[in-house]
GROMACS .gro file of C-alpha atoms in nm:
model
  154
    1UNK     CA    1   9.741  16.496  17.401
    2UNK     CA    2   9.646  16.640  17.105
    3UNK     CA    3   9.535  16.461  16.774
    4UNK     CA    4   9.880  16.479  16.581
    5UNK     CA    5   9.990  16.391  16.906
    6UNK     CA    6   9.807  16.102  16.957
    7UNK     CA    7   9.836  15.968  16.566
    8UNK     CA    8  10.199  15.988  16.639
    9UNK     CA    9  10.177  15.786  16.934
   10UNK     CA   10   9.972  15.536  16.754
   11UNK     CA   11  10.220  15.532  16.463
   12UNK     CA   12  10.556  15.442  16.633
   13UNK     CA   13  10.355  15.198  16.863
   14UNK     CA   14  10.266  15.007  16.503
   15UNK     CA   15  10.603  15.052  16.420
   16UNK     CA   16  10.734  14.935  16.695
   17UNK     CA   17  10.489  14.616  16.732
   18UNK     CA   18  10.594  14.518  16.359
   19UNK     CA   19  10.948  14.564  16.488
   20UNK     CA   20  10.967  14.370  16.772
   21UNK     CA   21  10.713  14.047  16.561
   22UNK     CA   22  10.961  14.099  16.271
   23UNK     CA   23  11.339  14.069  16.515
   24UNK     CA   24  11.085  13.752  16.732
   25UNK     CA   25  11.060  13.585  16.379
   26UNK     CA   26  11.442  13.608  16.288
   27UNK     CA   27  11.604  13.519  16.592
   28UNK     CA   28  11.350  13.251  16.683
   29UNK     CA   29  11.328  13.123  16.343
   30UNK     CA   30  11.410  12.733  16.435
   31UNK     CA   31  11.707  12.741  16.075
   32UNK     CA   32  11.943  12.998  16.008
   33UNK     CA   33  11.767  13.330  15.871
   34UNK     CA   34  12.006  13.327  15.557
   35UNK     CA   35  12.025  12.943  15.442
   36UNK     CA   36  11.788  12.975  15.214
   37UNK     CA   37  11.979  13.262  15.030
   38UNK     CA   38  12.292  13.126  15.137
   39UNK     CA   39  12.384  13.065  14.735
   40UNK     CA   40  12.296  13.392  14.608
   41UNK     CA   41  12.487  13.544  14.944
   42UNK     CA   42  12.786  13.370  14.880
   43UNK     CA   43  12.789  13.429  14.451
   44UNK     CA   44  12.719  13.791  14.533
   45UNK     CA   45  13.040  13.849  14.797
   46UNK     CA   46  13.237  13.616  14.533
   47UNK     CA   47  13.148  13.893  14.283
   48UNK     CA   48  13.224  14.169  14.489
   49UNK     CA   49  13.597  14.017  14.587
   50UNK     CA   50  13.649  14.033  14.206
   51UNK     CA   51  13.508  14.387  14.171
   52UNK     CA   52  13.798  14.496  14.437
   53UNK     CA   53  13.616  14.500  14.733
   54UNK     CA   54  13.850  14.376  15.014
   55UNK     CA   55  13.878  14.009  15.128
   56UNK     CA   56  13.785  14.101  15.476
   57UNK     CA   57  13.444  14.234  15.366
   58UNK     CA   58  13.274  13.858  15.346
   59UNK     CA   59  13.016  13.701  15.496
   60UNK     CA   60  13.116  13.713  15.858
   61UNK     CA   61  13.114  14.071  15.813
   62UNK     CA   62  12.803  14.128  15.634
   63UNK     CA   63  12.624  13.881  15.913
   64UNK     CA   64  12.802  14.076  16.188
   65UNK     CA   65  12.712  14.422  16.045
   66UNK     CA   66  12.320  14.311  16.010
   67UNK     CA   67  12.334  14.197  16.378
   68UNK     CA   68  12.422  14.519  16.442
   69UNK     CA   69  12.141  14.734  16.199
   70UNK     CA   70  11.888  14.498  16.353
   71UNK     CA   71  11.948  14.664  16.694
   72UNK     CA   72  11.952  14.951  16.611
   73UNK     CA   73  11.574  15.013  16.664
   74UNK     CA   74  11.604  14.869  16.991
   75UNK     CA   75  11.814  15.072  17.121
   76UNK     CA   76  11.597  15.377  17.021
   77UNK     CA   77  11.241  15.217  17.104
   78UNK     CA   78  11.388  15.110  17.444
   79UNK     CA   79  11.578  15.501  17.503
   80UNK     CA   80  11.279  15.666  17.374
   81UNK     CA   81  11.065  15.454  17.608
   82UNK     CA   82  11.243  15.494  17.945
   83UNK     CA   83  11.367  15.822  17.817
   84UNK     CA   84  11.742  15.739  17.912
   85UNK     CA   85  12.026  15.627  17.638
   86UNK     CA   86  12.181  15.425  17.881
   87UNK     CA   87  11.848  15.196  17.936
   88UNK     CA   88  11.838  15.138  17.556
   89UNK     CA   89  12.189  14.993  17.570
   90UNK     CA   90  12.097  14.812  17.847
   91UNK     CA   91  11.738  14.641  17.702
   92UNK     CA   92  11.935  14.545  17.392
   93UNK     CA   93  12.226  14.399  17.588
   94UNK     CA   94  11.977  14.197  17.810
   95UNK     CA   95  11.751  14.138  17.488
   96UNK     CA   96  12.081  13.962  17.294
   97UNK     CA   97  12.154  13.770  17.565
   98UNK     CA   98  11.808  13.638  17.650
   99UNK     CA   99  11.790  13.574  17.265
  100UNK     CA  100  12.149  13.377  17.229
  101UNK     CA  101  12.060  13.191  17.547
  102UNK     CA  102  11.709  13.074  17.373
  103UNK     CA  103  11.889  12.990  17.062
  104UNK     CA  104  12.154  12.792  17.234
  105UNK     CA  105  11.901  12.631  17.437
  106UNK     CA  106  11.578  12.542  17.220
  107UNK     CA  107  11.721  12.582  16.852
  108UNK     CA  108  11.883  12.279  16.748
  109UNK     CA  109  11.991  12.440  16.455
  110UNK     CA  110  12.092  12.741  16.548
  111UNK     CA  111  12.406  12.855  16.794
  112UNK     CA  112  12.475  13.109  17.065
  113UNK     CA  113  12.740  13.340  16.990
  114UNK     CA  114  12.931  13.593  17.203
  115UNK     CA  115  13.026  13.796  16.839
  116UNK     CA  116  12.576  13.822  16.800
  117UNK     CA  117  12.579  13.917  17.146
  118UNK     CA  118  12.838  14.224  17.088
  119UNK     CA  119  12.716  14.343  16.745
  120UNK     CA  120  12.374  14.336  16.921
  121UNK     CA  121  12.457  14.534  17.223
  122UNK     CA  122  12.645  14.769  16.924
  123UNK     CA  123  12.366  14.830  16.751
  124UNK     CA  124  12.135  14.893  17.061
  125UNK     CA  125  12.436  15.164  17.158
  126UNK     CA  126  12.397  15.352  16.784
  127UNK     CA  127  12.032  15.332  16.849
  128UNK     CA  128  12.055  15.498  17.219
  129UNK     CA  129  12.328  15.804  17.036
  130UNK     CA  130  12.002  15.833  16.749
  131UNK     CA  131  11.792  15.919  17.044
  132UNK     CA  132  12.044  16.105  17.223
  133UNK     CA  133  12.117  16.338  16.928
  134UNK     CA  134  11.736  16.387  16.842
  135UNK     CA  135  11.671  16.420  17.224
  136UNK     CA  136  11.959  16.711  17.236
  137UNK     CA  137  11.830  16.870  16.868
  138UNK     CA  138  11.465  16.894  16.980
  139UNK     CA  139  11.576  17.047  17.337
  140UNK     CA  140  11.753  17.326  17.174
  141UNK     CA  141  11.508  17.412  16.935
  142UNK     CA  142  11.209  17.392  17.238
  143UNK     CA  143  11.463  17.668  17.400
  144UNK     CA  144  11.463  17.923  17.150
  145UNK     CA  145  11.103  17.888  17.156
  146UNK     CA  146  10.895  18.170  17.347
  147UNK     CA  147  10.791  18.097  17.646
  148UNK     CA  148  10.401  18.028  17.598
  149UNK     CA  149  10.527  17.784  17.259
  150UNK     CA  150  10.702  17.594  17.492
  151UNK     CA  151  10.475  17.529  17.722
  152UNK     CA  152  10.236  17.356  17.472
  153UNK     CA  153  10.499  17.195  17.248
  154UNK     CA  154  10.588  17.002  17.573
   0.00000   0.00000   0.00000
Protein backbone atom coordinates (compact mmCIF):
# COMPACT_ATOMS: atom_id res chain seq x y z
CA UNK A 1 0.00 0.00 0.00
CA UNK A 2 1.43 3.05 -0.62
CA UNK A 3 1.76 6.11 1.81
CA UNK A 4 -1.34 8.20 0.53
CA UNK A 5 -2.70 4.92 0.55
CA UNK A 6 -2.14 4.04 3.85
CA UNK A 7 -2.92 7.80 5.40
CA UNK A 8 -6.19 7.26 3.73
CA UNK A 9 -6.77 4.12 5.34
CA UNK A 10 -5.85 5.56 8.63
CA UNK A 11 -8.15 8.56 8.03
CA UNK A 12 -11.59 6.93 7.36
CA UNK A 13 -10.69 4.30 10.12
CA UNK A 14 -10.61 7.65 12.61
CA UNK A 15 -13.54 8.67 10.99
CA UNK A 16 -15.20 5.87 11.26
CA UNK A 17 -14.18 5.07 15.08
CA UNK A 18 -15.53 8.72 15.99
CA UNK A 19 -18.62 7.65 14.06
CA UNK A 20 -19.54 4.64 15.44
CA UNK A 21 -18.46 6.29 19.62
CA UNK A 22 -20.54 9.34 18.51
CA UNK A 23 -24.14 7.05 17.05
CA UNK A 24 -23.03 4.45 20.69
CA UNK A 25 -23.45 7.78 22.71
CA UNK A 26 -26.87 8.88 21.13
CA UNK A 27 -28.72 5.84 20.98
CA UNK A 28 -27.42 4.55 24.32
CA UNK A 29 -27.71 7.80 25.95
CA UNK A 30 -29.98 6.52 29.11
CA UNK A 31 -32.68 10.24 28.28
CA UNK A 32 -33.85 11.27 25.09
CA UNK A 33 -30.94 12.89 22.88
CA UNK A 34 -33.15 16.11 22.33
CA UNK A 35 -34.82 16.87 25.91
CA UNK A 36 -32.51 19.06 26.78
CA UNK A 37 -33.15 21.27 23.61
CA UNK A 38 -36.57 20.21 23.54
CA UNK A 39 -37.65 24.18 24.19
CA UNK A 40 -35.57 25.73 21.67
CA UNK A 41 -36.74 22.63 19.18
CA UNK A 42 -40.17 23.23 19.68
CA UNK A 43 -39.96 27.55 19.61
CA UNK A 44 -37.91 27.07 16.47
CA UNK A 45 -40.65 24.65 14.41
CA UNK A 46 -43.37 27.12 16.07
CA UNK A 47 -41.47 29.85 14.15
CA UNK A 48 -41.10 28.11 11.11
CA UNK A 49 -45.13 27.15 10.96
CA UNK A 50 -45.54 30.98 11.02
CA UNK A 51 -42.87 31.62 8.37
CA UNK A 52 -45.12 29.21 5.95
CA UNK A 53 -43.43 26.20 6.29
CA UNK A 54 -46.07 23.38 6.22
CA UNK A 55 -47.76 21.89 9.34
CA UNK A 56 -46.54 18.48 8.48
CA UNK A 57 -42.88 19.56 8.69
CA UNK A 58 -42.78 19.31 12.82
CA UNK A 59 -41.01 17.54 15.09
CA UNK A 60 -41.89 14.00 14.19
CA UNK A 61 -40.48 14.81 10.96
CA UNK A 62 -37.39 16.51 11.84
CA UNK A 63 -36.71 13.41 14.48
CA UNK A 64 -37.59 10.95 11.71
CA UNK A 65 -35.42 12.68 9.04
CA UNK A 66 -32.23 12.75 11.61
CA UNK A 67 -32.82 8.98 12.19
CA UNK A 68 -32.37 8.70 8.83
CA UNK A 69 -28.94 11.22 8.22
CA UNK A 70 -27.53 9.33 11.18
CA UNK A 71 -27.44 6.14 9.06
CA UNK A 72 -26.37 7.26 6.50
CA UNK A 73 -22.65 6.63 7.33
CA UNK A 74 -23.48 3.25 8.17
CA UNK A 75 -24.63 2.26 5.36
CA UNK A 76 -21.45 3.46 3.52
CA UNK A 77 -18.79 2.31 6.26
CA UNK A 78 -20.56 -1.11 6.30
CA UNK A 79 -20.80 -1.21 1.92
CA UNK A 80 -17.39 0.11 1.70
CA UNK A 81 -16.26 -2.53 4.21
CA UNK A 82 -17.74 -5.76 2.78
CA UNK A 83 -17.61 -4.10 -0.56
CA UNK A 84 -21.38 -4.96 -1.35
CA UNK A 85 -24.44 -2.22 -1.11
CA UNK A 86 -26.65 -4.78 -0.13
CA UNK A 87 -24.47 -5.71 3.19
CA UNK A 88 -24.60 -2.00 4.19
CA UNK A 89 -28.40 -2.12 4.14
CA UNK A 90 -28.26 -5.10 5.85
CA UNK A 91 -25.62 -4.00 8.96
CA UNK A 92 -27.80 -0.92 9.42
CA UNK A 93 -31.05 -2.89 9.42
CA UNK A 94 -29.54 -5.41 11.99
CA UNK A 95 -27.68 -2.38 13.76
CA UNK A 96 -31.40 -0.48 14.31
CA UNK A 97 -32.82 -3.33 15.48
CA UNK A 98 -30.15 -4.46 17.94
CA UNK A 99 -30.23 -0.71 19.02
CA UNK A 100 -34.30 -0.39 19.48
CA UNK A 101 -34.21 -3.78 21.18
CA UNK A 102 -31.43 -2.33 23.79
CA UNK A 103 -33.40 0.76 24.21
CA UNK A 104 -36.61 -1.04 24.81
CA UNK A 105 -34.91 -3.33 27.03
CA UNK A 106 -32.28 -1.40 29.34
CA UNK A 107 -33.44 2.36 28.82
CA UNK A 108 -36.10 3.15 31.10
CA UNK A 109 -36.47 6.27 29.52
CA UNK A 110 -36.24 5.71 26.28
CA UNK A 111 -38.69 3.52 23.75
CA UNK A 112 -38.35 1.11 20.85
CA UNK A 113 -39.89 2.20 17.81
CA UNK A 114 -40.66 0.42 14.51
CA UNK A 115 -40.75 4.29 12.69
CA UNK A 116 -36.50 4.51 14.23
CA UNK A 117 -36.16 1.16 12.96
CA UNK A 118 -37.36 2.17 9.22
CA UNK A 119 -35.77 5.64 8.98
CA UNK A 120 -32.64 3.74 10.17
CA UNK A 121 -32.65 0.98 7.69
CA UNK A 122 -33.47 4.27 5.15
CA UNK A 123 -30.66 5.93 5.86
CA UNK A 124 -28.29 2.81 5.83
CA UNK A 125 -30.01 2.25 2.08
CA UNK A 126 -28.91 6.15 0.92
CA UNK A 127 -25.63 5.32 2.44
CA UNK A 128 -25.20 1.82 0.42
CA UNK A 129 -26.53 4.06 -3.23
CA UNK A 130 -23.41 6.81 -1.92
CA UNK A 131 -21.15 3.87 -2.22
CA UNK A 132 -22.75 2.39 -5.11
CA UNK A 133 -22.51 5.59 -7.19
CA UNK A 134 -18.81 6.32 -6.07
CA UNK A 135 -18.08 2.54 -6.55
CA UNK A 136 -19.61 2.84 -10.34
CA UNK A 137 -17.80 6.60 -10.88
CA UNK A 138 -14.34 5.35 -9.82
CA UNK A 139 -14.78 2.00 -12.05
CA UNK A 140 -15.32 3.99 -15.11
CA UNK A 141 -12.73 6.34 -14.69
CA UNK A 142 -10.05 3.18 -13.69
CA UNK A 143 -11.33 1.97 -17.37
CA UNK A 144 -10.33 4.71 -19.44
CA UNK A 145 -7.15 4.45 -17.73
CA UNK A 146 -4.15 2.75 -19.72
CA UNK A 147 -3.47 -0.34 -18.98
CA UNK A 148 -0.14 -0.11 -16.80
CA UNK A 149 -2.24 3.07 -14.67
CA UNK A 150 -4.60 0.63 -13.86
CA UNK A 151 -2.76 -1.81 -12.65
CA UNK A 152 -1.23 0.39 -9.86
CA UNK A 153 -4.28 2.57 -9.15
CA UNK A 154 -5.84 -0.82 -8.09
Amino acid sequence: MNPTNQTLHRLSLCLMAAYLVALALIVFWPTPVDRPAAGILNHFIAWMHHHGVPKFLGYNTIEFSANIIMFVPMGIIASVWTKRAWAGVLVGFAASVLIETCQGLFLAQRYASALDVLANTLGAVVGAVVYLLAHERHRRRISMLPTEQKQRSE
